[in-house]
JSON list of C-alpha atoms in Angstrom, two decimals:
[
{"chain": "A", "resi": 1, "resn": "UNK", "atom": "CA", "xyz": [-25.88, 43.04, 1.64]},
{"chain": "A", "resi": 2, "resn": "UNK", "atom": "CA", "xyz": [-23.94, 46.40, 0.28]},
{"chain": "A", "resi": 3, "resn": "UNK", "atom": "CA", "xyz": [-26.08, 48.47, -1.47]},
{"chain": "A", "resi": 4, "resn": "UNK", "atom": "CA", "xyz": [-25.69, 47.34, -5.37]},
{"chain": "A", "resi": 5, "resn": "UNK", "atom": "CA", "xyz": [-24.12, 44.45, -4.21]},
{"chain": "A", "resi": 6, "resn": "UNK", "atom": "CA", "xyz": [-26.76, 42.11, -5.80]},
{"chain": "A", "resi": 7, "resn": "UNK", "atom": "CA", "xyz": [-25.34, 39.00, -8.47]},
{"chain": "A", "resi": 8, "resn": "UNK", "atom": "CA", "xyz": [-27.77, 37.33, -10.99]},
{"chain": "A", "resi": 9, "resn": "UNK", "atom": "CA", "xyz": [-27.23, 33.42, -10.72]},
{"chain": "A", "resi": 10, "resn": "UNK", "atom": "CA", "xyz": [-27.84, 31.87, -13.84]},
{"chain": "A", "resi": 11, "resn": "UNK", "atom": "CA", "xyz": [-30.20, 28.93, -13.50]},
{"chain": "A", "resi": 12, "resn": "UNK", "atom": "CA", "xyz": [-27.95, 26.93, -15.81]},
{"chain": "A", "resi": 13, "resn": "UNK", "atom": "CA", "xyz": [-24.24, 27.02, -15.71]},
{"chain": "A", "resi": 14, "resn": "UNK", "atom": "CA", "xyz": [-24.35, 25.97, -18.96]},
{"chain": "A", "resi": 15, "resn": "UNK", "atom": "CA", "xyz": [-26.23, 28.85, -20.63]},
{"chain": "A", "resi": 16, "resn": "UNK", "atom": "CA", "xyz": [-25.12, 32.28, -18.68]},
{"chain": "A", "resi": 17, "resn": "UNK", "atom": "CA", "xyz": [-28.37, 33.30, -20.02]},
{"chain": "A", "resi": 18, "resn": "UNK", "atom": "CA", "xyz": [-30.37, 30.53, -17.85]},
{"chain": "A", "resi": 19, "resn": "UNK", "atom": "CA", "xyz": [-33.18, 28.20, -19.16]},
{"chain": "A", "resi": 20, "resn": "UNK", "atom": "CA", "xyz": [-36.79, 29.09, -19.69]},
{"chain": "A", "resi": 21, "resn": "UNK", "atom": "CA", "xyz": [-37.68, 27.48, -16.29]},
{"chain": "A", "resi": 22, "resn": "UNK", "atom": "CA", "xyz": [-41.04, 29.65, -15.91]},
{"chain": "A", "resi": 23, "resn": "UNK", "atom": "CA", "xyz": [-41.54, 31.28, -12.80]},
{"chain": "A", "resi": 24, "resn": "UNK", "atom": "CA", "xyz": [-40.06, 30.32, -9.71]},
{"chain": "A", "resi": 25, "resn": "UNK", "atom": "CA", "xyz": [-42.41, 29.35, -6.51]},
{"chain": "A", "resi": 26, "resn": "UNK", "atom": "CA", "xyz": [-39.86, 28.93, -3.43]},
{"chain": "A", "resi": 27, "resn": "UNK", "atom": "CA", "xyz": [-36.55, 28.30, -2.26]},
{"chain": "A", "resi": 28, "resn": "UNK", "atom": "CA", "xyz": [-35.15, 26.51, 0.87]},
{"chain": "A", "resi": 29, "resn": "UNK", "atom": "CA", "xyz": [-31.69, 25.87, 2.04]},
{"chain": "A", "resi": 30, "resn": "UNK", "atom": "CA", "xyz": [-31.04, 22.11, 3.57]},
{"chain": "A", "resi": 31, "resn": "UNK", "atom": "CA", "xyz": [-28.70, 21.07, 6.02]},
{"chain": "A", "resi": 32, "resn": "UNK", "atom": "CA", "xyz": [-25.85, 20.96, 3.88]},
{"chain": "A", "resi": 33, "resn": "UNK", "atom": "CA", "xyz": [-26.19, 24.97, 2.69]},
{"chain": "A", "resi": 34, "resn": "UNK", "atom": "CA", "xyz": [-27.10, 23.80, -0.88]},
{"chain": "A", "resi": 35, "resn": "UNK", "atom": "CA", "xyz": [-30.16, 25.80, -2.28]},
{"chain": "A", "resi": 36, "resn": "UNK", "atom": "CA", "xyz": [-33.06, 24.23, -3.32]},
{"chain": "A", "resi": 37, "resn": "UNK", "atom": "CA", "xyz": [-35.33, 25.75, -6.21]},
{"chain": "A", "resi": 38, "resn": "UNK", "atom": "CA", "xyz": [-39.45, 24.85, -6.90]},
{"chain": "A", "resi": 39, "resn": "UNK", "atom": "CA", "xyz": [-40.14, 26.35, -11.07]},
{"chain": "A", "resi": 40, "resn": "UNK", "atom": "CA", "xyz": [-42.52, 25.52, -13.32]},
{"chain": "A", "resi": 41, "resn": "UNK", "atom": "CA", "xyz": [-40.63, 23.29, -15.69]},
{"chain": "A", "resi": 42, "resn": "UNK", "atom": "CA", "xyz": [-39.03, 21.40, -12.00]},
{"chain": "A", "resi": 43, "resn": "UNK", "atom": "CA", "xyz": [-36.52, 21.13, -9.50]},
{"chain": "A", "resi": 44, "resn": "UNK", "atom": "CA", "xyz": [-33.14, 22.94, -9.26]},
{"chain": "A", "resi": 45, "resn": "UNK", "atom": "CA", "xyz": [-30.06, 22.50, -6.63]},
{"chain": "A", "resi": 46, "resn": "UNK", "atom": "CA", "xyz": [-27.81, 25.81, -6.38]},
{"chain": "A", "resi": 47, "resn": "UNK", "atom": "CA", "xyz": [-24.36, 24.84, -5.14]},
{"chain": "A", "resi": 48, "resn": "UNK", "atom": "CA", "xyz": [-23.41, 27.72, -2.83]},
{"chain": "A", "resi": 49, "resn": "UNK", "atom": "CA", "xyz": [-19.78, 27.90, -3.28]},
{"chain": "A", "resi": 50, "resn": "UNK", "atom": "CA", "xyz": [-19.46, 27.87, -6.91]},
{"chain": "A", "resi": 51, "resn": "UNK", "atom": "CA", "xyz": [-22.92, 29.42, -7.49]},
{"chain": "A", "resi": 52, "resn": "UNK", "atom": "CA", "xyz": [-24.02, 26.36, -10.15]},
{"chain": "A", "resi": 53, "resn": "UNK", "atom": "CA", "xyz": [-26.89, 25.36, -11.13]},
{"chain": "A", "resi": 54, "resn": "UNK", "atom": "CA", "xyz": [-28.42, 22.18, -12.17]},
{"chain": "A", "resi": 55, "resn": "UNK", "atom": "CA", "xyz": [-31.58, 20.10, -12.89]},
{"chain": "A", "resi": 56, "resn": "UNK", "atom": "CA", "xyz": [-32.38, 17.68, -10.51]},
{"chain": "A", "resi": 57, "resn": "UNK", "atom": "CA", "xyz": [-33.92, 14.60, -12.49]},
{"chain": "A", "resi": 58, "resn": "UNK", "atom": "CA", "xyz": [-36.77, 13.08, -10.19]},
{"chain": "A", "resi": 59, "resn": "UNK", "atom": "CA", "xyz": [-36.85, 9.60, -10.61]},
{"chain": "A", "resi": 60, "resn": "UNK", "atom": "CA", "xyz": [-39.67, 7.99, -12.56]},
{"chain": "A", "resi": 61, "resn": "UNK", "atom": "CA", "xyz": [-42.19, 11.54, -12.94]},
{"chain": "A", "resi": 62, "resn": "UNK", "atom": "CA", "xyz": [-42.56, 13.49, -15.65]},
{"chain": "A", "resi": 63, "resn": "UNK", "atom": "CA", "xyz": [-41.55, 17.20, -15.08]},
{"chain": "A", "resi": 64, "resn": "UNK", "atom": "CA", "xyz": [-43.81, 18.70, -12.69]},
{"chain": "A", "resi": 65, "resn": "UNK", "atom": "CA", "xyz": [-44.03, 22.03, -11.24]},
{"chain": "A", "resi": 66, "resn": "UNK", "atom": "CA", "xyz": [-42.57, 22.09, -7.79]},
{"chain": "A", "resi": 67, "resn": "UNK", "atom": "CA", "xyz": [-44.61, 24.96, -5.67]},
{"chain": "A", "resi": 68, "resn": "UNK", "atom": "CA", "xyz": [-43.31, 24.11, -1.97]},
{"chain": "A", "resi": 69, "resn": "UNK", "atom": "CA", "xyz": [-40.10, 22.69, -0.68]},
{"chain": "A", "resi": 70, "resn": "UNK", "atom": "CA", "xyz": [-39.15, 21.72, 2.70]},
{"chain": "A", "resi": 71, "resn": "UNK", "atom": "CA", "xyz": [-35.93, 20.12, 4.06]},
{"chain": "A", "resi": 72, "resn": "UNK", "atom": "CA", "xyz": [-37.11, 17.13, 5.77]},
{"chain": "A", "resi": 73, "resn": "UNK", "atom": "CA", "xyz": [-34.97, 16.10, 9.42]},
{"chain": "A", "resi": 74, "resn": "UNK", "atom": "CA", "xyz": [-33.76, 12.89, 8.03]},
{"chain": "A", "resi": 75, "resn": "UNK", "atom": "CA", "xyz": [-31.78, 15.26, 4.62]},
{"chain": "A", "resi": 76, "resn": "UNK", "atom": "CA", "xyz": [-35.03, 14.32, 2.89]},
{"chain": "A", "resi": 77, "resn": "UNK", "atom": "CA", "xyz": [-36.68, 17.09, 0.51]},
{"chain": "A", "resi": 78, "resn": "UNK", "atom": "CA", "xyz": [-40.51, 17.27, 1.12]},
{"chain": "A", "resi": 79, "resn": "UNK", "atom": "CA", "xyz": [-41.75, 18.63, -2.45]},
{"chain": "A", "resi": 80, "resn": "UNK", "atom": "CA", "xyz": [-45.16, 20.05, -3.23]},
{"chain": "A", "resi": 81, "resn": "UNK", "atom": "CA", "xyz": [-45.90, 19.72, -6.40]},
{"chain": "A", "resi": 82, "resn": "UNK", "atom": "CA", "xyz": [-48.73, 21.08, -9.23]},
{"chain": "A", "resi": 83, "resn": "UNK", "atom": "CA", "xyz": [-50.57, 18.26, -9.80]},
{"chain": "A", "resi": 84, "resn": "UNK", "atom": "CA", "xyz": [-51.95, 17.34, -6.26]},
{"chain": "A", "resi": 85, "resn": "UNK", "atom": "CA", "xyz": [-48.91, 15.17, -5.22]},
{"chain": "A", "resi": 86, "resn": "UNK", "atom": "CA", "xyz": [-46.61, 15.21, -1.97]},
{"chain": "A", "resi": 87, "resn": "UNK", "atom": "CA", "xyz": [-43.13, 13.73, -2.86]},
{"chain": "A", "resi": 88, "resn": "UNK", "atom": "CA", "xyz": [-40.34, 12.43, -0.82]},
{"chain": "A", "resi": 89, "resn": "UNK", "atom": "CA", "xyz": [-36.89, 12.57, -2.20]},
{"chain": "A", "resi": 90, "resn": "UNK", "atom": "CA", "xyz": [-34.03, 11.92, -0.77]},
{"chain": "A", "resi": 91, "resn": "UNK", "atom": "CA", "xyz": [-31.03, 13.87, -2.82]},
{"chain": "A", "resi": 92, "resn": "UNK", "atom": "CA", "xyz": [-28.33, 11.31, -1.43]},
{"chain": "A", "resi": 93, "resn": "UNK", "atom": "CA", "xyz": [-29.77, 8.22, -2.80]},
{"chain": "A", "resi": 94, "resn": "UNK", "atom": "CA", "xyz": [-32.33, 9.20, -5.50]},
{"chain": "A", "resi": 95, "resn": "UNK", "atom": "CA", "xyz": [-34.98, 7.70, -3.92]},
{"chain": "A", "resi": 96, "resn": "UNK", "atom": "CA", "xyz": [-38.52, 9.04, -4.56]},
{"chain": "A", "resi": 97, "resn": "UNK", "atom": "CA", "xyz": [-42.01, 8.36, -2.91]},
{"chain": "A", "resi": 98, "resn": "UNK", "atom": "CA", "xyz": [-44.89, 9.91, -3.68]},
{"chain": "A", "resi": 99, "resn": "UNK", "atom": "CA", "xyz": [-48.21, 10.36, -1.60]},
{"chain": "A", "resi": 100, "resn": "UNK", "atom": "CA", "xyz": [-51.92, 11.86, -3.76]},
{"chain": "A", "resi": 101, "resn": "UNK", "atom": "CA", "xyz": [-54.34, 13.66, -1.99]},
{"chain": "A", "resi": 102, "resn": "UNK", "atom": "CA", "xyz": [-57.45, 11.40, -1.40]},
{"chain": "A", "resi": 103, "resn": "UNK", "atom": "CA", "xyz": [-60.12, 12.47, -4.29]},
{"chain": "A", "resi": 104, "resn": "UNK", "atom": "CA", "xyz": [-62.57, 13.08, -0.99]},
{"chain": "A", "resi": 105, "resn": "UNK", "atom": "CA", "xyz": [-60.17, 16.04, 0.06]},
{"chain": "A", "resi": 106, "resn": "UNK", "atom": "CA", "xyz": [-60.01, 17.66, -3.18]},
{"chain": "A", "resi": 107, "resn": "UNK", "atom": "CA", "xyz": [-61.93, 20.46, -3.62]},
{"chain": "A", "resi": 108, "resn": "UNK", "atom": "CA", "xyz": [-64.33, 20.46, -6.55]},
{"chain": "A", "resi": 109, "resn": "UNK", "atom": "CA", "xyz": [-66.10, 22.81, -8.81]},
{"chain": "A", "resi": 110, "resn": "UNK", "atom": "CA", "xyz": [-64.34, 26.31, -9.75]},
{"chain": "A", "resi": 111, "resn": "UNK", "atom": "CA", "xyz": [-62.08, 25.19, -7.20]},
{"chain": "A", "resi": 112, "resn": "UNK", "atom": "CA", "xyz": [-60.95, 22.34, -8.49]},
{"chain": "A", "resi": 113, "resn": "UNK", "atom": "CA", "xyz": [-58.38, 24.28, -10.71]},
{"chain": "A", "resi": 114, "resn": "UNK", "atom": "CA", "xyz": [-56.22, 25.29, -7.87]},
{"chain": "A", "resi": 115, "resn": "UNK", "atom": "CA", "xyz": [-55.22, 22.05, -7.07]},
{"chain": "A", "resi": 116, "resn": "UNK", "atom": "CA", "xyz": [-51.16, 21.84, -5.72]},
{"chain": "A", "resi": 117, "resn": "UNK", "atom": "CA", "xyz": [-49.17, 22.44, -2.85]},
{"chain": "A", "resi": 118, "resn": "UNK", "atom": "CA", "xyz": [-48.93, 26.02, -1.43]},
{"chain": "A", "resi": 119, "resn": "UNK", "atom": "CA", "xyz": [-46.60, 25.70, 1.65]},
{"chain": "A", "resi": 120, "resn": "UNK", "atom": "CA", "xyz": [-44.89, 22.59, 3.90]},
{"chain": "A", "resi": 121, "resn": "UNK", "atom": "CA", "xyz": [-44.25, 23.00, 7.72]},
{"chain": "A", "resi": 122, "resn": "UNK", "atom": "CA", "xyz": [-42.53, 20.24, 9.60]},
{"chain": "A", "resi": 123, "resn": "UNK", "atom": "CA", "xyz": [-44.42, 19.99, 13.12]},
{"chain": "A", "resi": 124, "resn": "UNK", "atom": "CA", "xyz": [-43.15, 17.01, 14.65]},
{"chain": "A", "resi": 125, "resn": "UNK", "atom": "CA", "xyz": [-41.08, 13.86, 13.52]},
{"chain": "A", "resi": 126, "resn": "UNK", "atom": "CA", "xyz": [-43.90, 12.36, 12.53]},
{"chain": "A", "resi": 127, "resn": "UNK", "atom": "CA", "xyz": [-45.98, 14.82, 10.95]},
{"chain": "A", "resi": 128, "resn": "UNK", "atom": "CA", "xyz": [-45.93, 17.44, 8.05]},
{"chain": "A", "resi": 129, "resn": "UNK", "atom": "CA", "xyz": [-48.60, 19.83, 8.38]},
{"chain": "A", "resi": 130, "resn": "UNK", "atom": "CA", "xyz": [-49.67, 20.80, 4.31]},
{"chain": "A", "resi": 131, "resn": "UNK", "atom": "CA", "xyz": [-51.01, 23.57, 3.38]},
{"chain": "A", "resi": 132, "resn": "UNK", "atom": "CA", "xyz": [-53.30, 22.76, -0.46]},
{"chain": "A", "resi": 133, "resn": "UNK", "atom": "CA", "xyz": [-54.09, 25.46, -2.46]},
{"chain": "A", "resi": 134, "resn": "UNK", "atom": "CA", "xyz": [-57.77, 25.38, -2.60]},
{"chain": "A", "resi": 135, "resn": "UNK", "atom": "CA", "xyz": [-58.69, 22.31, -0.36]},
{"chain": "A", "resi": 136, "resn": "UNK", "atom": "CA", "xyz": [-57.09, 23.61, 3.51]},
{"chain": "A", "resi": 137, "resn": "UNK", "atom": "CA", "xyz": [-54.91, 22.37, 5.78]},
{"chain": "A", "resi": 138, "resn": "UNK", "atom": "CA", "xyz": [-54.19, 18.78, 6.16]},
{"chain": "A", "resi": 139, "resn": "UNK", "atom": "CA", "xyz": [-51.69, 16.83, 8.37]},
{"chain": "A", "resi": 140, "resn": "UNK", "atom": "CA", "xyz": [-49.59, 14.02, 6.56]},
{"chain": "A", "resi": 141, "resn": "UNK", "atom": "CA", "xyz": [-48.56, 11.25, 8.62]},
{"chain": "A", "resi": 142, "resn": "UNK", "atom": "CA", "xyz": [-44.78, 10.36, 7.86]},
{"chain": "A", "resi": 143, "resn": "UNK", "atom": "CA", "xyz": [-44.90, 6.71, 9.20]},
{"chain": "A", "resi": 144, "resn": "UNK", "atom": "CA", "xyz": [-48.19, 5.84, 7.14]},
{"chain": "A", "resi": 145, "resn": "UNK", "atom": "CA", "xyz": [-48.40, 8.22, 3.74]},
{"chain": "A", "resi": 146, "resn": "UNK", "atom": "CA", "xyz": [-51.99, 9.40, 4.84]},
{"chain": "A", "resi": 147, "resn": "UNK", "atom": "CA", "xyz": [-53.78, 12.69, 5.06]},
{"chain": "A", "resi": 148, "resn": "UNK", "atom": "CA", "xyz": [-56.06, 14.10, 7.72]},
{"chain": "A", "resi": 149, "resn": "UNK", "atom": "CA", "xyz": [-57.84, 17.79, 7.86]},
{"chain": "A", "resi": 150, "resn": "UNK", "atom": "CA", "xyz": [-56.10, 19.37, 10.13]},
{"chain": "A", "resi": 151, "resn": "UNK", "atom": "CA", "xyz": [-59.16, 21.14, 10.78]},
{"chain": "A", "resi": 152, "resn": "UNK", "atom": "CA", "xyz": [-62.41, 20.12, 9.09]},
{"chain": "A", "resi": 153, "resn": "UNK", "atom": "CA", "xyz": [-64.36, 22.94, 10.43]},
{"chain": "A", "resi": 154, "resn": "UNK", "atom": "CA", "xyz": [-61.61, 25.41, 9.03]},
{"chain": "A", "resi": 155, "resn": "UNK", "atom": "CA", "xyz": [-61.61, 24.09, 6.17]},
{"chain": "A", "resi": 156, "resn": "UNK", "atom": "CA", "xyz": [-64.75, 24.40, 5.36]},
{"chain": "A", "resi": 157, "resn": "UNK", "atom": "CA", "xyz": [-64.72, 28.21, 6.33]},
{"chain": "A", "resi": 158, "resn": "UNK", "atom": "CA", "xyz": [-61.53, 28.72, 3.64]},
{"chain": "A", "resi": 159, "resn": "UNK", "atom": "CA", "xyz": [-63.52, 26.62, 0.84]},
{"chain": "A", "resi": 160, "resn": "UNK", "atom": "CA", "xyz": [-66.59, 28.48, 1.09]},
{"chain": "A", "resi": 161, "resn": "UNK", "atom": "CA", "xyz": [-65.20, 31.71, 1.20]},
{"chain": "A", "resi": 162, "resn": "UNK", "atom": "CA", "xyz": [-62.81, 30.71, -1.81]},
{"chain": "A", "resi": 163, "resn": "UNK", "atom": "CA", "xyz": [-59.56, 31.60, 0.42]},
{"chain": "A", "resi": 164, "resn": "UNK", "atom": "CA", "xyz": [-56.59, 30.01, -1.05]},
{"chain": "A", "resi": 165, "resn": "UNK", "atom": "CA", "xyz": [-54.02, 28.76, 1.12]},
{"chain": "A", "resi": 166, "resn": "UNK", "atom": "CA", "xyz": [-50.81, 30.70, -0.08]},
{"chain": "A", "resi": 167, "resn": "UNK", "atom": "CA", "xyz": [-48.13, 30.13, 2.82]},
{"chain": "A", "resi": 168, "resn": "UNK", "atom": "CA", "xyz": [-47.62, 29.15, 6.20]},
{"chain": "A", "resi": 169, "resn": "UNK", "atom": "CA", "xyz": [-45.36, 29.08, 9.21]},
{"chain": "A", "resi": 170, "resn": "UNK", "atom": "CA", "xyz": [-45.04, 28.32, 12.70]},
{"chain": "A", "resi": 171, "resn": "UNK", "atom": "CA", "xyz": [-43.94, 30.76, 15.79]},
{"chain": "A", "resi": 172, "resn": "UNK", "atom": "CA", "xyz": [-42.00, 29.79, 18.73]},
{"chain": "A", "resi": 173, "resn": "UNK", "atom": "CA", "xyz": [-45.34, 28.85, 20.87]},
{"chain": "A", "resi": 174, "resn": "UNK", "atom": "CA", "xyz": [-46.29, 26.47, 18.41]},
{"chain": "A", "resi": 175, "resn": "UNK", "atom": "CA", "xyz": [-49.19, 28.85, 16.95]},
{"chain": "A", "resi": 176, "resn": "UNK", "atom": "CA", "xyz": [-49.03, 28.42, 13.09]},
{"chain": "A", "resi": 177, "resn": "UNK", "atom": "CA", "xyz": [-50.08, 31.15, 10.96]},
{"chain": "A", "resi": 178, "resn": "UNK", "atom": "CA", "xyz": [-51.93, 30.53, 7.31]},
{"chain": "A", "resi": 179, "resn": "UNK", "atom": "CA", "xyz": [-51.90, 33.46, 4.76]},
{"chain": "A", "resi": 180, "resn": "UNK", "atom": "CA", "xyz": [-54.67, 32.95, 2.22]},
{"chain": "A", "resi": 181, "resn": "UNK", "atom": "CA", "xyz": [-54.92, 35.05, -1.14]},
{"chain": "A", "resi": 182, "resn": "UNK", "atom": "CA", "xyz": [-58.06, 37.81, -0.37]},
{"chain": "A", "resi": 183, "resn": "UNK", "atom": "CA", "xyz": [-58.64, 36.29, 3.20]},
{"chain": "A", "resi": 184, "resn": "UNK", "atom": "CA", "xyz": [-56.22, 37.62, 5.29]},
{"chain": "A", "resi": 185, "resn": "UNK", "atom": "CA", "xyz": [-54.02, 36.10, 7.59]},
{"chain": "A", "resi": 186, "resn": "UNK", "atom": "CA", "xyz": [-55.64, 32.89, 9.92]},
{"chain": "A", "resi": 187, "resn": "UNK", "atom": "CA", "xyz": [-54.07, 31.88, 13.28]},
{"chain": "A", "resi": 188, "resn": "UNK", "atom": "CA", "xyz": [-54.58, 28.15, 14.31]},
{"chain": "A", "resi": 189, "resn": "UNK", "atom": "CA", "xyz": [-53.50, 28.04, 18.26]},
{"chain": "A", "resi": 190, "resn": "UNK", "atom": "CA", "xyz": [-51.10, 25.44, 19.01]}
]
């Protein structure tokens, strides 16, 4: 971008000034260039043409507070959300599924307060690979809605040294790399 070249995009079209939406967590762009937005008070679609903004409604939940986003292969959004829940929407048709955690791979204790979604990566067609706040890494099986550690042995490491999961991503050799708040950056080989 030109230098000063910067716009503010309201987060309501309807209010120039935007709605108290609380902070916002992430962003992705889907297939169809429209911009997806994770706040604390929900989920927002930013049209990219006229710049608009607008609540997305998810069907049957209360608002939650959507930390993660990622735009799934089939034009299904893959939402984490604040209160320990993986949801499926699909924008087209409205449909909603949602997927909890197993109370076994919660963490517990102090820990237990840090419970939501920190970071989605897509790493095959069957299989997200989640990254929970407090609790590790954890595959999610598409076809069957379940959860596995993706690693129980790092997992452990990152609970007992309190390292919260705060991001992820994969590189071109299949390595995928897990920033965690005071621990650093962790490489998991491919």
């Amino acid at each position: 971008p030109r230098t000063g070249d910067v716009e503010r995009v309201p987060l309501d079209a309807s209010d120039p000034e935007g709605p108290d939406v609380g902070s916002v967590a992430t962003l992705t762009v889907d297939r169809r260039g429209w911009l997806w937005v994770g706040t604390r008070s929900g989920l927002l679609r930013v049209n990219p043409t006229t710049r608009r903004c607008e609540r997305v409604d998810l069907p049957g939940e209360r608002v939650l507070a959507v930390s993660s986003i990622l735009d799934g292969a089939g034009g299904e959004l893959w939402l984490g959300t604040s209160d320990s829940t993986l949801l499926r929407f699909d924008p087209a048709g409205g449909s909603l599924a949602r997927f909890e955690l197993p109370p076994e791979l919660k963490a517990t204790g102090a820990d237990a307060e840090h419970l939501f979604w920190t970071s989605l990566v897509a790493s095959s067609s069957e299989e997200l690979l989640v990254g929970f706040c407090s609790s590790g890494l954890f595959r999610f099986n598409r076809a069957e809605g379940r959860f596995a550690p993706l690693d129980p042995e790092l997992n452990r490491l990152l609970r007992s040294h309190r390292r919260l999961v705060t991001s992820m991503a994969r590189d071109d050799a299949g390595d995928l790399w897990v920033c965690t708040y005071d621990g650093g950056l962790v490489r998991v080989p491919a």
